[in-house]
Amino acid sequence: MTNPNPVSGSPDKEPATEAQEARGEARATPTAPAGDTERQVPATATKQPAAGEPRPSLGKLFLDNLWAANTVTVTVLAVVLAMLVGAVLIIVSDPEVLATYSYITARPADALNASWTVVSEAYANLFKGAIFDPDAVGFTAVMGPISETLTYTAPLVFTGLSVALAFRGGLFNIGAQGQATIGVILAAVAGFALPLPPGVHLLVALIAGALGGALWGFIPGILKARTGAHEVINTIMLNYVAIYFLSWIIIQGGVQNPDRADAISKPVDSSAQLPRLLGDNLRVHAGILLAVLATWFIAWLLNRSTLGFELRAVGENPDAARTAGISVTKTYVLVMATAGLLAGLGGSNMVLGSTANALTPLVIAQIGFDGILVALLGRVRPWGVLLAALLFGALQAGGNRMQSYSGISLELVTVLQALIVIFIAAPALVKAIFQLRAARAARLQTSLAKGW
Amino acid sequence: MEPGEIHALLGENGAGKSTLMNVLYGLYQPDEGEILVDGKPLKLKGPSDAIAAGIGMVHQHFMLVPVFTVAENVMLGAEQVRGPFAGILDRRRARREVAEVSERYNLRVDPDAVIEDLPVGIQQRVEIVKALTRDVDLLILDEPTAVLTPQETEELLTVMRSLKAAGKSIVFITHKLGEVKAIADRITVIRRGKTVGTAEPSASRDELAALMVGRSVRLTVDKKPAEPGKPILEIAGLVVDDDRQVRAVDGIDLTVRAGEVLGVAGVQGNGQTELIEAIMGLRPTLAGTVSLDGEVVNGWSTKKVLRAGVGYVPEDRSVDGLVKEFSVAENLVLDIYDRPPFGKGLSLKPDAIGKSAKERIEQFDIRTSSADAAVGTLSGGNQQKVIVARELSRPLKLFIAAQPTRGVDVGSIEFIHSRVIRERDIGTAVMVVSSELDEVIGLADRIAVMYRGRIIGIVGPDTPREEIGLLMAGITPDTATPTADSPANEDEA
């Protein structure tokens, strides 16, 4: 790892140097001339060309930036593309609309009208279910969609942050699902088993959930640090352990709800539940506030703390970090434990909030796996994760309405999410389709690929 | 280019040598202008066109599959098949071709050896064989000597001569003046993407260097006589293994005093890397002690060693020295980010980091668009200056520089050397490890020659090059025969 001993052939070194060269070559053309002008010309002369050029207007700058392949543009366009492909799927999956296509040459207007109706109605319902319904009357109805969106968003922020944080530290945390599962178990047990006063009870339950997740992240972290065991394999395996542990513990005495025969635990005491923010009729709860707080904290941790500096250095180049005196193994353990802690909090949200108040085998749904998508969609940046989680939350909330009002299956919403992620994960595709100028997006992609 | 000519392309890092050759090999498309082969313009869409036109290239970093054999690598991209069903690889034919080419040009390689087991010099030979089996007339060698030991370089030059004798033309890209003078028939100097002159190999080193950087540079280092003080680094009986659990450092005793430069010369792979990593706490020591200013530092963490006043320039800057995606400013505090004024408790102080970065960029003449630019966008020389700036920005007792100027352009070499000497003059103990003998001779006050994990001799800087060269090959003056268990040349055979 540290011995570039060329006489011996150093087999483990070759792939790295080749990869470096590949990257170097990609950059060679633009940087070589620029680097060279700097070399010879004194500092004052280099500034002249910039001063000589007329300053472009603000509007032009804005348009230029908009159309340059920056992450925001690519993300928005990826969503647009996904919705277009989604529209085709909606049309194809509706037999009535499809029927109009059998005589499209005779009466094209029929087919187009029918398609437009079904697609626009579906997306309108998506919008109404997720953000705002113009026909709604009364506070509850008006705020309902937002409340639903935020309710779905909160846990995804935590799991998304979990995956993103690990990613920045150079680790691929596939285990958010398992960490959230252990988190939800401990939070729920603390929530119904401990007789504590309100407030304290909630705090204890949250801490229990967080610690459970942290433990489940610590295990693959320490295995990676001590033995080099790959975290992807270990986190996947620990997911199974956690999920089946949940199934088992629900039906144990003292946990299972004595009034029920099916697999469901006792309900969490109301003293341990996250307070609802907009009254009892709306589901949105304090989890979303915790999520924003966590986002802010992780953003600070990554960019403004010594710990984050270590984490990023280890993530980008563990060899250089080690040489500079940073303990790579300690950082790996810390990263995984913190990632687990976040996922554990996400799991706690599922049982301490309004989504459910008791453990069931599917209590946390797919928040751990969705967290991977959220993290990638958010470009593994904390505030990006928050926005991505909002989008996923909105798709979920809107999808529910789309299903009940337009008769479009919830699976299609899942397909939409998948499409968005595919387009996001392939910025080159989006750029090629929209002919965007190359900018930062390509570089970001390489950072995404590095996790492996 | 004439047939049977060795044409050297000389230029600093980032001058555009490699870009030009990549265009010639069809990897990049030219924006303007054309390439003429035998008087006909040539349009290259990719490397396969170039190969068809008789152009072969050996890249700076080899394009070989490490787990394949030599023959398999040679046929890669032009696989021959046999049998009634196309798809059975004709390994026999590939091996025959390899054997033929090795025979014809006197390039000894074993067709059945697996690439990852071969030393770098032989791997390069495989690349050359690979190009030759494609029937090329023009061979491009992109900085072929950057990764080679002096002996391997010598062998490569011999190979080039025999290729020349066989009528092949060679474009030899480099920034090492000595090699150019030794082998080239014609020299073209490139600077900032333009041809700035052609020269005959008879031109002096100083003339060539001046052409390369556009001004005259001093290749020798001006320095006052050293004033050695008390011992700072004391190594006694140190034993260290390399990554494969093979003894790399085998009982070394070494002292570096304050205010002197100890040069460690030696062919790469004789334990220098492991020696330094052991001092830095990056590699466990099996026996012996390392003391810094009287304190035994074995078993200390790297952080503790650095904090005790050791500056370290690692030999592979892109792997161990820099985080390429980090900004220049961040790289400048990579090992002191958690110390005031850059960090306090858990929080970083970006203002202090930025301010200090601006000062360092000024002081160390780092050419970058801004302190926030990713360090990977800088040229090799400027990347190295970032590391040197980082390590020399705090009070040091000991400064260890491993290959401080490898892959660095002439202008930056001069600057880095003067900084090393300045550090010596303020009373720091300096240890320079380099496989460039010129560098060691130029900088050091005492030269320790390492061979097979031992210090085979410590000599003064006025010792003739030849004598040091012999020491590097394991031959001590008293014995005049190869020491130890086996002769040095067996390594290469």
PDB file of N, CA and C in Angstrom, chain A residues 53-103:
ATOM      1  N   GLU A  53     -11.317  42.254 -21.197  1.00  0.00           N
ATOM      2  CA  GLU A  53     -12.594  41.798 -21.723  1.00  0.00           C
ATOM      3  C   GLU A  53     -13.741  42.604 -21.134  1.00  0.00           C
ATOM      4  N   PRO A  54     -14.781  42.835 -21.968  1.00  0.00           N
ATOM      5  CA  PRO A  54     -15.942  43.514 -21.402  1.00  0.00           C
ATOM      6  C   PRO A  54     -16.660  42.580 -20.445  1.00  0.00           C
ATOM      7  N   ARG A  55     -17.165  43.135 -19.364  1.00  0.00           N
ATOM      8  CA  ARG A  55     -17.868  42.286 -18.394  1.00  0.00           C
ATOM      9  C   ARG A  55     -19.196  41.831 -18.963  1.00  0.00           C
ATOM     10  N   PRO A  56     -19.461  40.531 -18.991  1.00  0.00           N
ATOM     11  CA  PRO A  56     -20.759  40.096 -19.493  1.00  0.00           C
ATOM     12  C   PRO A  56     -21.866  40.514 -18.531  1.00  0.00           C
ATOM     13  N   SER A  57     -23.041  40.772 -19.119  1.00  0.00           N
ATOM     14  CA  SER A  57     -24.143  41.239 -18.273  1.00  0.00           C
ATOM     15  C   SER A  57     -24.587  40.123 -17.332  1.00  0.00           C
ATOM     16  N   LEU A  58     -25.258  40.537 -16.279  1.00  0.00           N
ATOM     17  CA  LEU A  58     -25.684  39.579 -15.266  1.00  0.00           C
ATOM     18  C   LEU A  58     -26.633  38.544 -15.856  1.00  0.00           C
ATOM     19  N   GLY A  59     -27.536  39.027 -16.714  1.00  0.00           N
ATOM     20  CA  GLY A  59     -28.515  38.124 -17.319  1.00  0.00           C
ATOM     21  C   GLY A  59     -27.841  37.058 -18.153  1.00  0.00           C
ATOM     22  N   LYS A  60     -26.841  37.493 -18.913  1.00  0.00           N
ATOM     23  CA  LYS A  60     -26.139  36.543 -19.778  1.00  0.00           C
ATOM     24  C   LYS A  60     -25.398  35.505 -18.932  1.00  0.00           C
ATOM     25  N   LEU A  61     -24.774  36.024 -17.880  1.00  0.00           N
ATOM     26  CA  LEU A  61     -24.077  35.116 -16.971  1.00  0.00           C
ATOM     27  C   LEU A  61     -25.024  34.055 -16.438  1.00  0.00           C
ATOM     28  N   PHE A  62     -26.222  34.524 -16.059  1.00  0.00           N
ATOM     29  CA  PHE A  62     -27.210  33.614 -15.490  1.00  0.00           C
ATOM     30  C   PHE A  62     -27.586  32.538 -16.499  1.00  0.00           C
ATOM     31  N   LEU A  63     -27.868  32.983 -17.732  1.00  0.00           N
ATOM     32  CA  LEU A  63     -28.248  32.018 -18.760  1.00  0.00           C
ATOM     33  C   LEU A  63     -27.119  31.044 -19.054  1.00  0.00           C
ATOM     34  N   ASP A  64     -25.904  31.615 -19.144  1.00  0.00           N
ATOM     35  CA  ASP A  64     -24.749  30.754 -19.398  1.00  0.00           C
ATOM     36  C   ASP A  64     -24.636  29.673 -18.346  1.00  0.00           C
ATOM     37  N   ASN A  65     -24.757  30.118 -17.088  1.00  0.00           N
ATOM     38  CA  ASN A  65     -24.619  29.180 -15.992  1.00  0.00           C
ATOM     39  C   ASN A  65     -25.731  28.154 -15.984  1.00  0.00           C
ATOM     40  N   LEU A  66     -26.930  28.648 -16.341  1.00  0.00           N
ATOM     41  CA  LEU A  66     -28.089  27.764 -16.346  1.00  0.00           C
ATOM     42  C   LEU A  66     -27.864  26.635 -17.336  1.00  0.00           C
ATOM     43  N   TRP A  67     -27.319  26.996 -18.498  1.00  0.00           N
ATOM     44  CA  TRP A  67     -27.184  25.999 -19.554  1.00  0.00           C
ATOM     45  C   TRP A  67     -25.879  25.228 -19.456  1.00  0.00           C
ATOM     46  N   ALA A  68     -24.955  25.715 -18.660  1.00  0.00           N
ATOM     47  CA  ALA A  68     -23.767  24.911 -18.407  1.00  0.00           C
ATOM     48  C   ALA A  68     -24.219  23.710 -17.597  1.00  0.00           C
ATOM     49  N   ALA A  69     -23.498  22.616 -17.729  1.00  0.00           N
ATOM     50  CA  ALA A  69     -23.979  21.388 -17.108  1.00  0.00           C
ATOM     51  C   ALA A  69     -23.694  21.395 -15.618  1.00  0.00           C
ATOM     52  N   ASN A  70     -24.262  22.328 -14.893  1.00  0.00           N
ATOM     53  CA  ASN A  70     -24.075  22.291 -13.445  1.00  0.00           C
ATOM     54  C   ASN A  70     -25.055  21.310 -12.829  1.00  0.00           C
ATOM     55  N   THR A  71     -24.835  21.010 -11.569  1.00  0.00           N
ATOM     56  CA  THR A  71     -25.611  19.930 -10.964  1.00  0.00           C
ATOM     57  C   THR A  71     -27.101  20.243 -10.917  1.00  0.00           C
ATOM     58  N   VAL A  72     -27.439  21.514 -10.635  1.00  0.00           N
ATOM     59  CA  VAL A  72     -28.854  21.857 -10.514  1.00  0.00           C
ATOM     60  C   VAL A  72     -29.553  21.624 -11.840  1.00  0.00           C
ATOM     61  N   THR A  73     -28.937  22.127 -12.919  1.00  0.00           N
ATOM     62  CA  THR A  73     -29.559  21.970 -14.228  1.00  0.00           C
ATOM     63  C   THR A  73     -29.714  20.500 -14.585  1.00  0.00           C
ATOM     64  N   VAL A  74     -28.674  19.757 -14.373  1.00  0.00           N
ATOM     65  CA  VAL A  74     -28.733  18.335 -14.714  1.00  0.00           C
ATOM     66  C   VAL A  74     -29.818  17.640 -13.899  1.00  0.00           C
ATOM     67  N   THR A  75     -29.896  17.985 -12.610  1.00  0.00           N
ATOM     68  CA  THR A  75     -30.898  17.349 -11.763  1.00  0.00           C
ATOM     69  C   THR A  75     -32.304  17.670 -12.246  1.00  0.00           C
ATOM     70  N   VAL A  76     -32.548  18.952 -12.527  1.00  0.00           N
ATOM     71  CA  VAL A  76     -33.876  19.361 -12.982  1.00  0.00           C
ATOM     72  C   VAL A  76     -34.218  18.661 -14.292  1.00  0.00           C
ATOM     73  N   LEU A  77     -33.257  18.651 -15.211  1.00  0.00           N
ATOM     74  CA  LEU A  77     -33.518  18.024 -16.498  1.00  0.00           C
ATOM     75  C   LEU A  77     -33.719  16.522 -16.358  1.00  0.00           C
ATOM     76  N   ALA A  78     -33.028  15.920 -15.405  1.00  0.00           N
ATOM     77  CA  ALA A  78     -33.214  14.492 -15.172  1.00  0.00           C
ATOM     78  C   ALA A  78     -34.647  14.221 -14.716  1.00  0.00           C
ATOM     79  N   VAL A  79     -35.153  15.113 -13.863  1.00  0.00           N
ATOM     80  CA  VAL A  79     -36.538  14.959 -13.401  1.00  0.00           C
ATOM     81  C   VAL A  79     -37.488  15.102 -14.581  1.00  0.00           C
ATOM     82  N   VAL A  80     -37.220  16.102 -15.424  1.00  0.00           N
ATOM     83  CA  VAL A  80     -38.068  16.312 -16.599  1.00  0.00           C
ATOM     84  C   VAL A  80     -38.056  15.081 -17.500  1.00  0.00           C
ATOM     85  N   LEU A  81     -36.870  14.570 -17.756  1.00  0.00           N
ATOM     86  CA  LEU A  81     -36.755  13.381 -18.608  1.00  0.00           C
ATOM     87  C   LEU A  81     -37.506  12.196 -18.014  1.00  0.00           C
ATOM     88  N   ALA A  82     -37.341  12.030 -16.705  1.00  0.00           N
ATOM     89  CA  ALA A  82     -38.019  10.920 -16.047  1.00  0.00           C
ATOM     90  C   ALA A  82     -39.523  11.060 -16.188  1.00  0.00           C
ATOM     91  N   MET A  83     -40.013  12.302 -16.071  1.00  0.00           N
ATOM     92  CA  MET A  83     -41.461  12.507 -16.189  1.00  0.00           C
ATOM     93  C   MET A  83     -41.921  12.228 -17.616  1.00  0.00           C
ATOM     94  N   LEU A  84     -41.094  12.555 -18.596  1.00  0.00           N
ATOM     95  CA  LEU A  84     -41.452  12.263 -19.984  1.00  0.00           C
ATOM     96  C   LEU A  84     -41.556  10.762 -20.205  1.00  0.00           C
ATOM     97  N   VAL A  85     -40.552  10.043 -19.742  1.00  0.00           N
ATOM     98  CA  VAL A  85     -40.591   8.593 -19.893  1.00  0.00           C
ATOM     99  C   VAL A  85     -41.768   8.036 -19.094  1.00  0.00           C
ATOM    100  N   GLY A  86     -41.993   8.621 -17.902  1.00  0.00           N
ATOM    101  CA  GLY A  86     -43.127   8.213 -17.075  1.00  0.00           C
ATOM    102  C   GLY A  86     -44.446   8.407 -17.827  1.00  0.00           C
ATOM    103  N   ALA A  87     -44.528   9.520 -18.564  1.00  0.00           N
ATOM    104  CA  ALA A  87     -45.744   9.791 -19.328  1.00  0.00           C
ATOM    105  C   ALA A  87     -46.005   8.682 -20.329  1.00  0.00           C
ATOM    106  N   VAL A  88     -44.956   8.260 -21.000  1.00  0.00           N
ATOM    107  CA  VAL A  88     -45.112   7.169 -21.966  1.00  0.00           C
ATOM    108  C   VAL A  88     -45.630   5.922 -21.254  1.00  0.00           C
ATOM    109  N   LEU A  89     -45.075   5.658 -20.073  1.00  0.00           N
ATOM    110  CA  LEU A  89     -45.504   4.474 -19.331  1.00  0.00           C
ATOM    111  C   LEU A  89     -46.967   4.584 -18.926  1.00  0.00           C
ATOM    112  N   ILE A  90     -47.371   5.780 -18.512  1.00  0.00           N
ATOM    113  CA  ILE A  90     -48.771   5.972 -18.108  1.00  0.00           C
ATOM    114  C   ILE A  90     -49.693   5.667 -19.286  1.00  0.00           C
ATOM    115  N   ILE A  91     -49.296   6.179 -20.481  1.00  0.00           N
ATOM    116  CA  ILE A  91     -50.111   5.966 -21.668  1.00  0.00           C
ATOM    117  C   ILE A  91     -50.178   4.476 -22.000  1.00  0.00           C
ATOM    118  N   VAL A  92     -49.013   3.847 -21.970  1.00  0.00           N
ATOM    119  CA  VAL A  92     -48.963   2.441 -22.366  1.00  0.00           C
ATOM    120  C   VAL A  92     -49.745   1.562 -21.392  1.00  0.00           C
ATOM    121  N   SER A  93     -49.733   1.948 -20.123  1.00  0.00           N
ATOM    122  CA  SER A  93     -50.367   1.080 -19.136  1.00  0.00           C
ATOM    123  C   SER A  93     -51.872   1.311 -19.039  1.00  0.00           C
ATOM    124  N   ASP A  94     -52.395   2.252 -19.800  1.00  0.00           N
ATOM    125  CA  ASP A  94     -53.837   2.502 -19.747  1.00  0.00           C
ATOM    126  C   ASP A  94     -54.495   1.909 -20.992  1.00  0.00           C
ATOM    127  N   PRO A  95     -55.246   0.807 -20.832  1.00  0.00           N
ATOM    128  CA  PRO A  95     -55.792   0.129 -22.018  1.00  0.00           C
ATOM    129  C   PRO A  95     -56.707   1.019 -22.853  1.00  0.00           C
ATOM    130  N   GLU A  96     -57.488   1.894 -22.181  1.00  0.00           N
ATOM    131  CA  GLU A  96     -58.415   2.742 -22.937  1.00  0.00           C
ATOM    132  C   GLU A  96     -57.664   3.688 -23.859  1.00  0.00           C
ATOM    133  N   VAL A  97     -56.609   4.312 -23.300  1.00  0.00           N
ATOM    134  CA  VAL A  97     -55.832   5.238 -24.113  1.00  0.00           C
ATOM    135  C   VAL A  97     -55.135   4.481 -25.230  1.00  0.00           C
ATOM    136  N   LEU A  98     -54.650   3.314 -24.879  1.00  0.00           N
ATOM    137  CA  LEU A  98     -53.921   2.511 -25.856  1.00  0.00           C
ATOM    138  C   LEU A  98     -54.832   2.154 -27.029  1.00  0.00           C
ATOM    139  N   ALA A  99     -56.108   1.942 -26.708  1.00  0.00           N
ATOM    140  CA  ALA A  99     -57.061   1.580 -27.752  1.00  0.00           C
ATOM    141  C   ALA A  99     -57.159   2.684 -28.801  1.00  0.00           C
ATOM    142  N   THR A 100     -57.089   3.931 -28.360  1.00  0.00           N
ATOM    143  CA  THR A 100     -57.213   5.035 -29.316  1.00  0.00           C
ATOM    144  C   THR A 100     -56.054   5.033 -30.320  1.00  0.00           C
ATOM    145  N   TYR A 101     -54.952   4.397 -29.921  1.00  0.00           N
ATOM    146  CA  TYR A 101     -53.796   4.384 -30.830  1.00  0.00           C
ATOM    147  C   TYR A 101     -53.987   3.408 -31.978  1.00  0.00           C
ATOM    148  N   SER A 102     -54.949   2.513 -31.862  1.00  0.00           N
ATOM    149  CA  SER A 102     -55.180   1.552 -32.941  1.00  0.00           C
ATOM    150  C   SER A 102     -55.738   2.263 -34.180  1.00  0.00           C
ATOM    151  N   TYR A 103     -56.361   3.394 -33.985  1.00  0.00           N
ATOM    152  CA  TYR A 103     -56.848   4.122 -35.179  1.00  0.00           C
ATOM    153  C   TYR A 103     -56.228   5.506 -35.257  1.00  0.00           C
TER     154      TYR A 103
END
